[in-house]
């Protein structure tokens, strides 16, 4: 899983590498979440709704990518990029984050938050536009 997650995160980093070199204030985090299997589908719906709301309404949320392990679909990894620590703290106070957090409490078996410093991001500029 670690190898697959590393490959996925490198791909999903898209056009962030040139910008990161000029924006050292960014906060980048990986969240590793284990979901109770009884709640996998509702969890996926909740994180999808939350991600769409955050990207649409928060200028400080630069990227949110959620993915699950193919072999162990209850193992979810979220790759998060915020413009700054302040943008992250603002994100935590939004109604859509609070709805996600309180709505998924019983679904989450474990949560590990890992702050990281990017080494390299790269992907084709139109990667997310492809179907």
mmCIF file of C-alpha atoms in Angstrom, residues 51-121:
data_model
loop_
_atom_site.group_PDB
_atom_site.id
_atom_site.type_symbol
_atom_site.label_atom_id
_atom_site.label_comp_id
_atom_site.label_asym_id
_atom_site.label_seq_id
_atom_site.Cartn_x
_atom_site.Cartn_y
_atom_site.Cartn_z
ATOM 1 C CA UNK A 51 -13.948 17.975 -0.870
ATOM 2 C CA UNK A 52 -16.178 19.602 -3.463
ATOM 3 C CA UNK A 53 -17.379 22.244 -0.974
ATOM 4 C CA UNK A 54 -13.862 23.047 0.247
ATOM 5 C CA UNK A 55 -12.396 23.423 -3.235
ATOM 6 C CA UNK A 56 -15.336 25.523 -4.440
ATOM 7 C CA UNK A 57 -15.543 27.886 -1.478
ATOM 8 C CA UNK A 58 -12.108 28.178 0.134
ATOM 9 C CA UNK A 59 -9.304 29.966 -1.714
ATOM 10 C CA UNK A 60 -6.820 28.678 0.881
ATOM 11 C CA UNK A 61 -7.577 25.036 0.079
ATOM 12 C CA UNK A 62 -5.307 24.368 -2.886
ATOM 13 C CA UNK A 63 -5.769 20.600 -3.228
ATOM 14 C CA UNK A 64 -7.685 17.786 -1.562
ATOM 15 C CA UNK A 65 -7.386 14.288 -2.982
ATOM 16 C CA UNK A 66 -8.983 11.289 -1.280
ATOM 17 C CA UNK A 67 -8.247 7.741 -2.403
ATOM 18 C CA UNK A 68 -8.609 4.254 -1.001
ATOM 19 C CA UNK A 69 -6.425 1.202 -1.237
ATOM 20 C CA UNK A 70 -7.664 -1.243 -3.893
ATOM 21 C CA UNK A 71 -6.900 -4.284 -1.752
ATOM 22 C CA UNK A 72 -8.084 -2.748 1.530
ATOM 23 C CA UNK A 73 -10.768 -0.219 0.524
ATOM 24 C CA UNK A 74 -11.344 0.773 4.151
ATOM 25 C CA UNK A 75 -7.840 2.334 4.153
ATOM 26 C CA UNK A 76 -8.248 5.889 2.903
ATOM 27 C CA UNK A 77 -5.455 8.370 2.209
ATOM 28 C CA UNK A 78 -6.167 12.080 1.851
ATOM 29 C CA UNK A 79 -3.559 14.394 0.353
ATOM 30 C CA UNK A 80 -4.134 17.993 1.442
ATOM 31 C CA UNK A 81 -2.462 21.251 0.371
ATOM 32 C CA UNK A 82 -3.310 24.561 2.034
ATOM 33 C CA UNK A 83 -1.974 28.019 1.184
ATOM 34 C CA UNK A 84 -0.818 28.425 4.790
ATOM 35 C CA UNK A 85 -1.304 27.177 8.333
ATOM 36 C CA UNK A 86 -3.890 29.949 8.748
ATOM 37 C CA UNK A 87 -5.804 28.659 5.688
ATOM 38 C CA UNK A 88 -5.835 25.213 7.281
ATOM 39 C CA UNK A 89 -7.115 26.603 10.581
ATOM 40 C CA UNK A 90 -9.824 28.522 8.696
ATOM 41 C CA UNK A 91 -10.759 25.302 6.899
ATOM 42 C CA UNK A 92 -11.289 23.525 10.222
ATOM 43 C CA UNK A 93 -13.886 26.128 11.227
ATOM 44 C CA UNK A 94 -16.002 25.928 8.057
ATOM 45 C CA UNK A 95 -19.525 24.521 8.150
ATOM 46 C CA UNK A 96 -18.710 21.897 5.505
ATOM 47 C CA UNK A 97 -15.694 20.608 7.455
ATOM 48 C CA UNK A 98 -17.672 20.515 10.702
ATOM 49 C CA UNK A 99 -20.460 18.603 8.923
ATOM 50 C CA UNK A 100 -17.917 16.119 7.530
ATOM 51 C CA UNK A 101 -16.093 15.712 10.842
ATOM 52 C CA UNK A 102 -19.163 15.225 13.038
ATOM 53 C CA UNK A 103 -20.979 13.174 10.403
ATOM 54 C CA UNK A 104 -18.134 10.679 10.019
ATOM 55 C CA UNK A 105 -17.019 10.277 13.658
ATOM 56 C CA UNK A 106 -18.673 6.864 14.056
ATOM 57 C CA UNK A 107 -17.310 5.751 10.673
ATOM 58 C CA UNK A 108 -13.615 6.354 11.419
ATOM 59 C CA UNK A 109 -11.719 3.605 13.249
ATOM 60 C CA UNK A 110 -8.359 5.388 13.185
ATOM 61 C CA UNK A 111 -6.858 8.645 11.950
ATOM 62 C CA UNK A 112 -3.208 9.553 11.495
ATOM 63 C CA UNK A 113 -2.249 13.078 10.380
ATOM 64 C CA UNK A 114 1.221 13.465 8.880
ATOM 65 C CA UNK A 115 2.638 16.891 8.036
ATOM 66 C CA UNK A 116 5.071 16.638 5.136
ATOM 67 C CA UNK A 117 7.439 18.782 3.107
ATOM 68 C CA UNK A 118 7.070 18.054 -0.603
ATOM 69 C CA UNK A 119 10.104 16.977 -2.550
ATOM 70 C CA UNK A 120 8.568 16.849 -6.017
ATOM 71 C CA UNK A 121 5.084 17.177 -7.476
#
